[in-house]
Short mmCIF file of C-alpha atoms and ligand atoms in Angstrom, two decimals:
data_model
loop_
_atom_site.label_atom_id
_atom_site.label_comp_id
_atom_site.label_asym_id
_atom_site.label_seq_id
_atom_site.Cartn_x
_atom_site.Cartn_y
_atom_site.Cartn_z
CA UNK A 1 -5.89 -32.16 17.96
CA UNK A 2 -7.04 -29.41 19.77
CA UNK A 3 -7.32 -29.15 23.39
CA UNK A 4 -11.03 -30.51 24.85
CA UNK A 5 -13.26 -28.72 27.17
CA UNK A 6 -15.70 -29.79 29.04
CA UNK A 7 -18.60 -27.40 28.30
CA UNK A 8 -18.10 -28.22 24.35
CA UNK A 9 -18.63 -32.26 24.91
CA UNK A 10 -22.29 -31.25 26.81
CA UNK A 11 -22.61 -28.49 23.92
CA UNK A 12 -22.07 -31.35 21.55
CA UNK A 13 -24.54 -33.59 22.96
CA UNK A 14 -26.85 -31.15 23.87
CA UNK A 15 -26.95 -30.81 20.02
CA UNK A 16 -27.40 -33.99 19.51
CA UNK A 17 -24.38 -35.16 18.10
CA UNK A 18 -22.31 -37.68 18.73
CA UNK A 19 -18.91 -37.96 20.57
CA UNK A 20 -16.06 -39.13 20.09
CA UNK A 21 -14.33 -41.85 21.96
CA UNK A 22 -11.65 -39.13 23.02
CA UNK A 23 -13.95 -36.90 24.19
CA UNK A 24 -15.88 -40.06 26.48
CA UNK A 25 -12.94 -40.51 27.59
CA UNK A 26 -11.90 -37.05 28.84
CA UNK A 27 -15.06 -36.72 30.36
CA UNK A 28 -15.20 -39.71 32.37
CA UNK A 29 -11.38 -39.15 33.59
CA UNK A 30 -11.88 -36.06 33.75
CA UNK A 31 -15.09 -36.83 36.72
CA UNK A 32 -13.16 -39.46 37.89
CA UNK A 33 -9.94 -37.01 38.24
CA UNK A 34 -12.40 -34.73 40.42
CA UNK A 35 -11.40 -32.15 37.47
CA UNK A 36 -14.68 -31.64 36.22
CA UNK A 37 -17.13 -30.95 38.57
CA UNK A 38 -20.15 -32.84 39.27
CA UNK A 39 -22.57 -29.91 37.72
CA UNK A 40 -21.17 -30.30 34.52
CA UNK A 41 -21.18 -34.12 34.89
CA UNK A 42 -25.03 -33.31 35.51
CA UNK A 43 -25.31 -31.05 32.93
CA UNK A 44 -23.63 -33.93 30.40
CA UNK A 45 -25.99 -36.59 31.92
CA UNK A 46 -28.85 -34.77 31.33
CA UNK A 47 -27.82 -34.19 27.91
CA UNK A 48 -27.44 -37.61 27.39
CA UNK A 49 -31.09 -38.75 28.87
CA UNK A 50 -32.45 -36.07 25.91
CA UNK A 51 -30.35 -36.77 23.23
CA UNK A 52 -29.51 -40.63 23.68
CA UNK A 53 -26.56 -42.29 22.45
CA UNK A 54 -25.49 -45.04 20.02
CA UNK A 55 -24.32 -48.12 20.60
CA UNK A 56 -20.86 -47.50 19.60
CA UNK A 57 -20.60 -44.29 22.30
CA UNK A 58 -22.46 -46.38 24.76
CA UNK A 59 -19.61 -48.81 24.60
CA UNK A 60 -16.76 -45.88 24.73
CA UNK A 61 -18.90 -44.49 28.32
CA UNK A 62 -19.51 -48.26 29.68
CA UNK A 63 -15.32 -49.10 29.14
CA UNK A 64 -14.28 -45.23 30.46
CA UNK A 65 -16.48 -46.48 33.26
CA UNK A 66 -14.83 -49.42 33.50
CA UNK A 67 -11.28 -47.84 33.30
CA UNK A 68 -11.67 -45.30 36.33
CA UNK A 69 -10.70 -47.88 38.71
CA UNK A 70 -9.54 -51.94 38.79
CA UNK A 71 -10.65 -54.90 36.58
CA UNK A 72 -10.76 -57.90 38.41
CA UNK A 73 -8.64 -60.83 36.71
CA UNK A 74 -10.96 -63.47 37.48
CA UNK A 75 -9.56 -66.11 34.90
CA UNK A 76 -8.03 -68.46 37.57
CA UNK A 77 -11.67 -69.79 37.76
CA UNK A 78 -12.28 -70.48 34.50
CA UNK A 79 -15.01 -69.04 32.59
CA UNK A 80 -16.98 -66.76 35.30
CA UNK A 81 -20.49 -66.09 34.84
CA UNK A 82 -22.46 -62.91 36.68
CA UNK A 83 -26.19 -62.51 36.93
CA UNK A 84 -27.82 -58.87 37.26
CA UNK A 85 -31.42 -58.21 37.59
CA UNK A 86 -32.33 -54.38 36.52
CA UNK A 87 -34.55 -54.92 40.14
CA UNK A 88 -37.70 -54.78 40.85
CA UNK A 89 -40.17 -55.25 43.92
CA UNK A 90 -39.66 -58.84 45.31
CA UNK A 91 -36.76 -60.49 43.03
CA UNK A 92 -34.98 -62.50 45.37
CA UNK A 93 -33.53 -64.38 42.51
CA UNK A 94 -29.82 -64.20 43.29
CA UNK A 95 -30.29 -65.62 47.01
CA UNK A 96 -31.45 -68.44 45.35
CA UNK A 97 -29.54 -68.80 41.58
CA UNK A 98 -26.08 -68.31 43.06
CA UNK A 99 -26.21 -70.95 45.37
CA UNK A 100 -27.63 -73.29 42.80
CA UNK A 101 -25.18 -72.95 39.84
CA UNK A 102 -22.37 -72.78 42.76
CA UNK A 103 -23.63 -76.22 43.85
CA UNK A 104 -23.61 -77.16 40.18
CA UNK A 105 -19.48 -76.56 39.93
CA UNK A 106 -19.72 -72.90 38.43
CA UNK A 107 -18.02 -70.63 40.28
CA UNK A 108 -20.20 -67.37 41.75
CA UNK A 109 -18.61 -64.04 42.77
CA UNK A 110 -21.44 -62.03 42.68
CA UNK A 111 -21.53 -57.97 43.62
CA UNK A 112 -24.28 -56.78 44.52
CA UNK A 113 -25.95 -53.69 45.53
CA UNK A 114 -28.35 -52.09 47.74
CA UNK A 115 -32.10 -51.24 47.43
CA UNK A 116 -33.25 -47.47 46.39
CA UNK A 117 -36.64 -46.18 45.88
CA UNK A 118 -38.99 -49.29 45.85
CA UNK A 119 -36.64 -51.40 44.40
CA UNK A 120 -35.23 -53.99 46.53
CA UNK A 121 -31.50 -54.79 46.88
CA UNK A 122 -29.37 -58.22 47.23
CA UNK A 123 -27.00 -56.58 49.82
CA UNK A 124 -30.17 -55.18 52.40
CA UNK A 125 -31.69 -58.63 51.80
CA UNK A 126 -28.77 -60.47 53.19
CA UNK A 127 -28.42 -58.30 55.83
CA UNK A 128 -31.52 -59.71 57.33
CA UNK A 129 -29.40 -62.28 58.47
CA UNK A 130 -27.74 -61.86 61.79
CA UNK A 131 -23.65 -61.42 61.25
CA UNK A 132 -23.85 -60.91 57.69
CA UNK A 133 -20.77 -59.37 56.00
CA UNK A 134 -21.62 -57.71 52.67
CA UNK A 135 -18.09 -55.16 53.23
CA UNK A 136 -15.25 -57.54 51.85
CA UNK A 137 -12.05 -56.58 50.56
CA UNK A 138 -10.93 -57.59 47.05
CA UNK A 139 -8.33 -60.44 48.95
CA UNK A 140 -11.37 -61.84 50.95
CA UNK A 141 -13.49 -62.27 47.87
CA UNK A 142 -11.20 -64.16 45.80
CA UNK A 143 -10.00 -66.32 48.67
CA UNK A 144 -13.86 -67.26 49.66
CA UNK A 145 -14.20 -67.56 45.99
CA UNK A 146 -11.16 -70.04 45.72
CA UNK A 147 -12.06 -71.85 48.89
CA UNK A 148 -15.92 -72.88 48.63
CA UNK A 149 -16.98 -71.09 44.94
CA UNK A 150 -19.71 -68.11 46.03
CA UNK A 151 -19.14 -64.95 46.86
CA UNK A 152 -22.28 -62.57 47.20
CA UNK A 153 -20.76 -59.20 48.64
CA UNK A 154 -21.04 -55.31 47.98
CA UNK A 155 -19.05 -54.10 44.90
CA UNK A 156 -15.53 -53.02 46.08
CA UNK A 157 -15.11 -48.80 46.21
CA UNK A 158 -12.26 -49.57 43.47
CA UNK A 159 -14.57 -50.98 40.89
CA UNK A 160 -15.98 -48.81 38.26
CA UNK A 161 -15.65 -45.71 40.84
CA UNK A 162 -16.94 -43.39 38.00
CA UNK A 163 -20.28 -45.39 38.18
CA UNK A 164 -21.02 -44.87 41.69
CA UNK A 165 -20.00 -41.12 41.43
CA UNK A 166 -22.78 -40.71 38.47
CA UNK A 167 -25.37 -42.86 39.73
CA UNK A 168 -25.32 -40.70 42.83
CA UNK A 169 -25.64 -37.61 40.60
CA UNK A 170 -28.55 -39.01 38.56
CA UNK A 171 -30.15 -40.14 41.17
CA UNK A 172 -31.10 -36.43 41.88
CA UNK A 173 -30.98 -35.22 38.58
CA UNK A 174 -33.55 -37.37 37.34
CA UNK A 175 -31.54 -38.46 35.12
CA UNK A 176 -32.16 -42.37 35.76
CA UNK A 177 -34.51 -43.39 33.44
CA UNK A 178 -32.14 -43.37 29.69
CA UNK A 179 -31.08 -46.61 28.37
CA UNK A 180 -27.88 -46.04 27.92
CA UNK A 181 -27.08 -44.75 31.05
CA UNK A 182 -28.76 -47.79 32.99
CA UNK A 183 -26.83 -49.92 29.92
CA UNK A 184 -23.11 -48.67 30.56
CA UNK A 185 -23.64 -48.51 34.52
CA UNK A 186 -24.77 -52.37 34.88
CA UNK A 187 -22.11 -53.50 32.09
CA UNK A 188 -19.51 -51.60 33.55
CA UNK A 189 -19.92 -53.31 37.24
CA UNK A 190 -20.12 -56.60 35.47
CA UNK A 191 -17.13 -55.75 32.97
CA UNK A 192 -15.04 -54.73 36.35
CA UNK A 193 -16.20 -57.22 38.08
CA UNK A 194 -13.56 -60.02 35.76
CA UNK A 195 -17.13 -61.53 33.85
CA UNK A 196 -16.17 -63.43 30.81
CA UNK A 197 -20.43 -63.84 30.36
CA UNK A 198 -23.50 -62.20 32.29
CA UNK A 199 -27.05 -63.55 32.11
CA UNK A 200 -29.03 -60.43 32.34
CA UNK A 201 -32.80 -60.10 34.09
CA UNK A 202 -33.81 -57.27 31.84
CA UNK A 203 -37.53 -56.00 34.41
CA UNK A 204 -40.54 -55.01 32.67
CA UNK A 205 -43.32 -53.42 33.66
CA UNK A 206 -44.76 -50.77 36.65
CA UNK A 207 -42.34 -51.99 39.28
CA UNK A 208 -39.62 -51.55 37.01
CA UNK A 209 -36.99 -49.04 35.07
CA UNK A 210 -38.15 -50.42 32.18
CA UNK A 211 -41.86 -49.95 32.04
CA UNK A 212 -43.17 -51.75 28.43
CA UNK A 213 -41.72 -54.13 26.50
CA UNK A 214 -40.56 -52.42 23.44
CA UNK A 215 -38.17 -50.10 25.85
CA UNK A 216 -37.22 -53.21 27.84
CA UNK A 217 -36.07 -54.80 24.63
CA UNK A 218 -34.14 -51.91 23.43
CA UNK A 219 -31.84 -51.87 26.67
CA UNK A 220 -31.73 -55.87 26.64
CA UNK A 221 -30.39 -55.13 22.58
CA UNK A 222 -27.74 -52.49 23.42
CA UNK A 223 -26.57 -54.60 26.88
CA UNK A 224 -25.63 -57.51 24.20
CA UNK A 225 -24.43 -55.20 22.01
CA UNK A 226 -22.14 -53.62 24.60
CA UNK A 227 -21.09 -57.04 25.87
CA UNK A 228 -19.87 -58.08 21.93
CA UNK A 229 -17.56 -55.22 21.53
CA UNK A 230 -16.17 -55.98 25.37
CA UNK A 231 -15.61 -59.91 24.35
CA UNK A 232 -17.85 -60.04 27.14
CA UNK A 233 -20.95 -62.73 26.39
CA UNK A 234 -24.61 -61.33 27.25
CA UNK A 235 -27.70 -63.44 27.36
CA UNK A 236 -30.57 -60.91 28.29
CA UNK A 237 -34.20 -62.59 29.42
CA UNK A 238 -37.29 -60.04 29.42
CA UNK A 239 -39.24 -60.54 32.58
CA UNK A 240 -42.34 -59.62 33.84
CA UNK A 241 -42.27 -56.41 37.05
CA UNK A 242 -46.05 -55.53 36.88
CA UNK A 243 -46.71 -57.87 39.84
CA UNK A 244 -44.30 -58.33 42.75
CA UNK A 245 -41.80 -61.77 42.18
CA UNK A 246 -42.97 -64.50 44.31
CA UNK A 247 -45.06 -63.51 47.21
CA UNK A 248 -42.60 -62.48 49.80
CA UNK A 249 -41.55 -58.38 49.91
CA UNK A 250 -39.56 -56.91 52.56
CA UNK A 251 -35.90 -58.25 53.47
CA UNK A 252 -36.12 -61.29 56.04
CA UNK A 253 -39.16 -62.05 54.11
CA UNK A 254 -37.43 -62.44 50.81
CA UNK A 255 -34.44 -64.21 52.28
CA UNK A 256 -36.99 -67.07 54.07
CA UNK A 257 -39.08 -67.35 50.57
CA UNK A 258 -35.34 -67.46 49.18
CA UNK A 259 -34.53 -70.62 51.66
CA UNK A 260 -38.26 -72.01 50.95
CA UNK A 261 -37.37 -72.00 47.58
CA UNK A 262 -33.90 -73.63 47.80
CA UNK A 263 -35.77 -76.54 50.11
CA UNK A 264 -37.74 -77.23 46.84
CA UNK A 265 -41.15 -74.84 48.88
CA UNK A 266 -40.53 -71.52 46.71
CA UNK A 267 -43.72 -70.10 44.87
CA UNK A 268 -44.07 -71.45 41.10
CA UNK A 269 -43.04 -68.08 39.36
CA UNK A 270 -39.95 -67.79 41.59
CA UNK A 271 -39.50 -71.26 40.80
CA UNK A 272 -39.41 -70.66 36.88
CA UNK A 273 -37.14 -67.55 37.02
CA UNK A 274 -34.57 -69.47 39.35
CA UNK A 275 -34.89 -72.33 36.87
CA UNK A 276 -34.65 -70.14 33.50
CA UNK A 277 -31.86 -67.92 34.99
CA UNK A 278 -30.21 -70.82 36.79
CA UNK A 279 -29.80 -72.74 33.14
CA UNK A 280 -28.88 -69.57 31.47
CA UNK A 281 -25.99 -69.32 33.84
CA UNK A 282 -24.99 -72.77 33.41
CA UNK A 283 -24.77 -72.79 29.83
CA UNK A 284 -22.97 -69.63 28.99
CA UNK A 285 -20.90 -70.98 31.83
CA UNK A 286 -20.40 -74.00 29.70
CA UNK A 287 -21.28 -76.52 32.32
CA UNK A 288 -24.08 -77.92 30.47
CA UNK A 289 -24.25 -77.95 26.11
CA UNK A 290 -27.94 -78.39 26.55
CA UNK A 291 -30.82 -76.35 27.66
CA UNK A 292 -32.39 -79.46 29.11
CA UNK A 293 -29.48 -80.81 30.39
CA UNK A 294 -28.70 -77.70 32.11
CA UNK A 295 -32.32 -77.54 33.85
CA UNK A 296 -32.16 -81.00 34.90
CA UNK A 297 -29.06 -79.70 36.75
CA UNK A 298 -30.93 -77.04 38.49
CA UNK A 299 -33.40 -78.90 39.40
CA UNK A 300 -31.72 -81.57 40.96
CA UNK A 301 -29.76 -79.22 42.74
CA UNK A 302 -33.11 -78.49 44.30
CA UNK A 303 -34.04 -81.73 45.08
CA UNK A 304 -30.77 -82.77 45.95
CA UNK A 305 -30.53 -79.61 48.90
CA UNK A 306 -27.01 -79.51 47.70
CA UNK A 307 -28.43 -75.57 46.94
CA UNK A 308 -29.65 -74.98 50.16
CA UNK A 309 -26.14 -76.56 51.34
CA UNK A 310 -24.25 -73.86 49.56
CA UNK A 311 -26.60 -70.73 51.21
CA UNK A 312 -25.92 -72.21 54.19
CA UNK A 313 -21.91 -72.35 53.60
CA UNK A 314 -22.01 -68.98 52.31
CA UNK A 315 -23.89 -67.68 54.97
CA UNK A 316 -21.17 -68.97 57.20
CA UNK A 317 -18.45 -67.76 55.21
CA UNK A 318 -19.53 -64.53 55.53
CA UNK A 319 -19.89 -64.22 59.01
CA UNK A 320 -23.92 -64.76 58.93
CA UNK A 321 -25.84 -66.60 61.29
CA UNK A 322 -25.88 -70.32 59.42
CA UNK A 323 -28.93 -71.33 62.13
CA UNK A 324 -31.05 -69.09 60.45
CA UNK A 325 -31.09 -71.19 57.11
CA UNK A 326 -32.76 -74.05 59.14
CA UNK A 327 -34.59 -72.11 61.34
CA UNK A 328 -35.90 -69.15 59.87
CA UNK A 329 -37.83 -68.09 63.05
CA UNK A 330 -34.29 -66.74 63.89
CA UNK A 331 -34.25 -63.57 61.31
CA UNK A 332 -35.84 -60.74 62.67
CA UNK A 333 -39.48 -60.49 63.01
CA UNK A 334 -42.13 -57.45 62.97
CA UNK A 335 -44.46 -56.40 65.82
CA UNK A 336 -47.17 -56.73 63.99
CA UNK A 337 -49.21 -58.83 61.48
CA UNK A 338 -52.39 -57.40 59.88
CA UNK A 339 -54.00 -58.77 56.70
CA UNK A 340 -55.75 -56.99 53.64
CA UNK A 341 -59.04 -59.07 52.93
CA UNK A 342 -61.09 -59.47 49.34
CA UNK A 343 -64.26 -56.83 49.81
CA UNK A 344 -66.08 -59.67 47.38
CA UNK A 345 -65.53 -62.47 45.57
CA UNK A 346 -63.81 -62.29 42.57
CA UNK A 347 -60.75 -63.10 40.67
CA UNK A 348 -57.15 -60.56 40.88
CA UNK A 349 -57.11 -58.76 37.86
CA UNK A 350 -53.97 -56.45 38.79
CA UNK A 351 -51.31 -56.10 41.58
CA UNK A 352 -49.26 -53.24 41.23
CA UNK A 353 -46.02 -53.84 41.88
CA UNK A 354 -45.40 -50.14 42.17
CA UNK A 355 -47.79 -49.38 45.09
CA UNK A 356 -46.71 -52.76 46.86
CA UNK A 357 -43.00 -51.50 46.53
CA UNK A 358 -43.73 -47.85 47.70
CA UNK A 359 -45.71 -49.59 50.51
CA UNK A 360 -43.06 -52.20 51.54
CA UNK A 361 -40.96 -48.66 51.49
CA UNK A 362 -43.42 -46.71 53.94
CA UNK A 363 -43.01 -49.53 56.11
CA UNK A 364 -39.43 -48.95 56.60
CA UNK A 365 -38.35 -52.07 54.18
CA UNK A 366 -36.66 -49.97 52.05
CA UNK A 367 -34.88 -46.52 51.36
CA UNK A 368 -36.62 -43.01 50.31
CA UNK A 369 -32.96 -41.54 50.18
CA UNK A 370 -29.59 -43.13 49.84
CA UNK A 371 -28.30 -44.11 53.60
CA UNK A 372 -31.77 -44.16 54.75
CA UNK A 373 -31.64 -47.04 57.79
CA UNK A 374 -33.70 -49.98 56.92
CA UNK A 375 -36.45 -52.59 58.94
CA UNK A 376 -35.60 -55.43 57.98
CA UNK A 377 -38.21 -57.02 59.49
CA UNK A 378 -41.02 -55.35 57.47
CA UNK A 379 -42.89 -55.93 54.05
CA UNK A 380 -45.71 -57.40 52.75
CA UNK A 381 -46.70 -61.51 51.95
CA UNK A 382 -48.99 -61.65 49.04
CA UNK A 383 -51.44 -64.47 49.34
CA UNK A 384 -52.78 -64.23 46.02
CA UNK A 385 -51.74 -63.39 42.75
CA UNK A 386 -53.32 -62.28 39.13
CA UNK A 387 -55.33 -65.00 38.25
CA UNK A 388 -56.17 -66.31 41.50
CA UNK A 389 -59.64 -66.67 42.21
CA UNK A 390 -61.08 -64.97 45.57
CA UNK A 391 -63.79 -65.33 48.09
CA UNK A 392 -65.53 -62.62 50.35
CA UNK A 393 -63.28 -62.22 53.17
CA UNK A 394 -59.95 -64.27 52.06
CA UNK A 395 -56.88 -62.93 52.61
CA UNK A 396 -55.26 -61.33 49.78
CA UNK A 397 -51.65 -60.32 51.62
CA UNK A 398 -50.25 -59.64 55.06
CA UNK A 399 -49.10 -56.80 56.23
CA UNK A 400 -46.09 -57.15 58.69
CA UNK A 401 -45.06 -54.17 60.55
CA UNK A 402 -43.08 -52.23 63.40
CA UNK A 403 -45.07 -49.01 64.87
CA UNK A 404 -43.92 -46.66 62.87
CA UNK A 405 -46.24 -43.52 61.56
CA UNK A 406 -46.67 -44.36 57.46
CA UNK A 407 -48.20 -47.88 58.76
CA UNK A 408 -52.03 -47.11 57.53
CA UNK A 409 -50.87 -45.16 55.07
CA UNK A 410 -48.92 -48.07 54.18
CA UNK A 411 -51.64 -50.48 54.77
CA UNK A 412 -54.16 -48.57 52.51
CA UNK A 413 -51.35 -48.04 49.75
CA UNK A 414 -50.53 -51.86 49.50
CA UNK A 415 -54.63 -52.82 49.96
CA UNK A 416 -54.91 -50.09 46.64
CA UNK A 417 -52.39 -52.49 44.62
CA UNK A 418 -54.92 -55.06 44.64
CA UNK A 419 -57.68 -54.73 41.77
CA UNK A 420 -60.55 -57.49 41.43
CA UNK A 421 -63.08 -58.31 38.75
CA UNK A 422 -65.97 -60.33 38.63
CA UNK A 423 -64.58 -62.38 35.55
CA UNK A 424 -62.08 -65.07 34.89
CA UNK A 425 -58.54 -63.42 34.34
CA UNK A 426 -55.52 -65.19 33.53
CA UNK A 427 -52.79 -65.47 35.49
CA UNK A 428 -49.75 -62.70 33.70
CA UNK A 429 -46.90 -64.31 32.06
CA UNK A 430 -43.40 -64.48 33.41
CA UNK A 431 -41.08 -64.89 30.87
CA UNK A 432 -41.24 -62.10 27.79
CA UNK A 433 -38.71 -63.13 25.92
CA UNK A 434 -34.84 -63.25 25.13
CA UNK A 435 -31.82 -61.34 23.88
CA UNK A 436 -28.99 -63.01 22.87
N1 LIG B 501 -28.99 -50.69 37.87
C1 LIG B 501 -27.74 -50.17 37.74
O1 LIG B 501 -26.76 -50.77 38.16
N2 LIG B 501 -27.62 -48.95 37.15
C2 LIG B 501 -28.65 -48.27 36.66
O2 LIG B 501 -28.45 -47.21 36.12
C3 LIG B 501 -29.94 -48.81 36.80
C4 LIG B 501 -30.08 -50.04 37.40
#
């Protein structure tokens, strides 16, 4: 075989043809090597947002991924289930599903990662609480793991390093938006991360990557497909991003919805994603044969508080501030609450997840840039959702924020997400649909 070079793999897929494992492979170790440079790593990424790339390749660029740095061997637990969410604007789901299944006897070690653009993040989230350590080392994790079954923490700089390296690439090469990039970066943290199955939260709609359903289906497809040839088992469920999750956006918000939720309080689409996601986990995790059976379990888990018990033991574990799970007046709070009113009566016809995101982001909530610092005390509390029916004057959503110059902006932006008509509308539906 003759030698490979760089510049003829991106000539190649520039072309539109595809590549061989090999030549995946050199690539990738070739990045991870710091032997090819980060413009032709560009250059190749770019070619791949135009030019796409099958399943089979996907696989070869998720497991090259996967290869540039340790594999956790997570089989002392058993069979080890992950969740991922593609993100979105308000999905606090993991505060709230990892502590459930945990309670149920499956074991969690979940890595998460941080918020960028108006997507929210698991790590900033939990940050919100005082103490909070989302920095463990790969010892730490398993022992918290082995001692009281959840882990939530930051992915370890050793896991999937060649992921980290591109995301920060295409995060200013625009090349974020191709389905099999987002595809082989998710399933390589998850293969990495020692997951014998994930339960994927495949987003849909104007708050997410994935903005229709078609495109949102075709990622869920090639995630599966991905997981098969890994041995790895992926459940994908389409979900709804047009409107924000729940009502809470902004971190200490999320994370006191989260505990609402866990005390059996949590808004009723929250409530059916932890539910659907919760069962998902538990049956790939084969703690449950049944899809009823394994609801039941979530659900008692709810009622029980024996959910809300494992937040709160995780919070200690981690160095958080356990007080603030019964006492959420303890996470930091903003200066300032204002509310958006309804102009007329009417019922909510849209609420754009997009504009509430970018204005939970002008309120310092979330990042612009990676390493941007973060409020956490900011966001916005949405009173009323599509569907709900309005009267002059009600409140549609607070505003909570801390002095800082983007607040009208902010204000205005978040009081634009909010559409009303005159007629009936129904409220949107949750759950799309499922890839298994
Ligand atoms: N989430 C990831 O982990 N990677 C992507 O590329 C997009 C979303």
């Amino acid at each position: 075989m003759s030698a490979l070079r760089a510049v003829e793999i991106i000539e190649k897929k520039r072309d539109g043809k595809r590549l061989s494992a090999e030549e995946i492979a050199f690539f990738v170790d070739g990045f991870t090597r710091g032997e090819i440079p980060d413009y032709q790593m560009s250059a190749f990424l770019m070619a791949v947002l135009l030019r796409g790339m099958d399943p089979r390749e996907t696989t070869e660029l998720t497991m090259a991924m996967v290869r540039s740095g340790e594999r956790l061997d997570l089989s002392e637990f058993g069979r080890v289930v992950d969740k991922h969410s593609t993100g979105g604007v308000g999905d606090k789901t993991t505060l709230i599903v990892a502590p459930l299944v945990a309670a149920c006897g499956l074991p969690v070690g979940k890595m998460s990662g941080r918020g960028l653009g108006f997507s929210g993040g698991t790590l900033d989230k939990l940050e919100s609480i005082p103490g909070y350590r989302v920095q463990l080392t790969t010892a730490e994790f398993l022992s918290q793991l082995r001692q009281i079954g959840i882990v939530v923490a930051g992915q370890t700089k050793d896991l999937a390093p060649a992921d980290g390296a591109m995301y920060a690439l295409r995060d200013v090469t625009g090349t974020v938006p191709s389905i099999p990039l987002i595809a082989s970066s998710v399933m390589s943290k998850k293969i990495a991360g020692g997951a014998h199955a994930v339960v994927l939260d495949v987003k849909v709609g104007r708050g997410a990557f994935m903005k229709d359903l078609p495109s949102a289906r075709r990622l869920a497809r090639l995630m599966v497909q991905i997981g098969k040839l890994a041995s790895v088992e992926v459940v994908a469920e389409l979900t709804d991003m047009d409107q924000p999750l729940g009502r809470a956006v902004g971190n200490a918000l999320e994370v006191a919805e989260a505990i609402a939720t866990l005390r059996g309080e949590g808004p009723a689409d929250l409530v059916a994603l932890t539910i659907a996601a919760g069962s998902e986990m538990l049956l790939v995790g084969e703690r449950a044969r049944a899809a009823r059976q394994a609801r039941g379990m979530i659900e008692r888990a709810i009622a029980d508080r024996t959910g809300l018990a494992k937040f709160r033991e995780l919070v200690a574990a981690q160095g958080g501030d356990a007080r603030c799970v019964d006492d959420t007046q303890r996470f930091p709070r903003a200066k300032r609450i204002r509310e958006i009113r309804a102009p007329r009566a009417g019922y909510v016809a849209d609420l754009a997840a997009d504009e509430i995101g970018r204005a939970s982001v002008r309120l310092g909530a979330g990042r612009e840039k990676k390493g941007d610092p973060i409020d956490h005390a900011t966001g916005i509390v949405l009173h009323a959702k599509v569907g709900a029916r309005v009267a002059k004057g009600d409140v549609l959503a607070e505003v909570h924020s801390d002095d800082r110059p983007d607040d009208d902006e902010a204000f205005a932006l978040a009081a634009k997400a909010f559409r009303l008509s005159p007629r009936r509308v129904r409220p949107r539906r949750l759950m799309l649909g499922r890839v298994a």
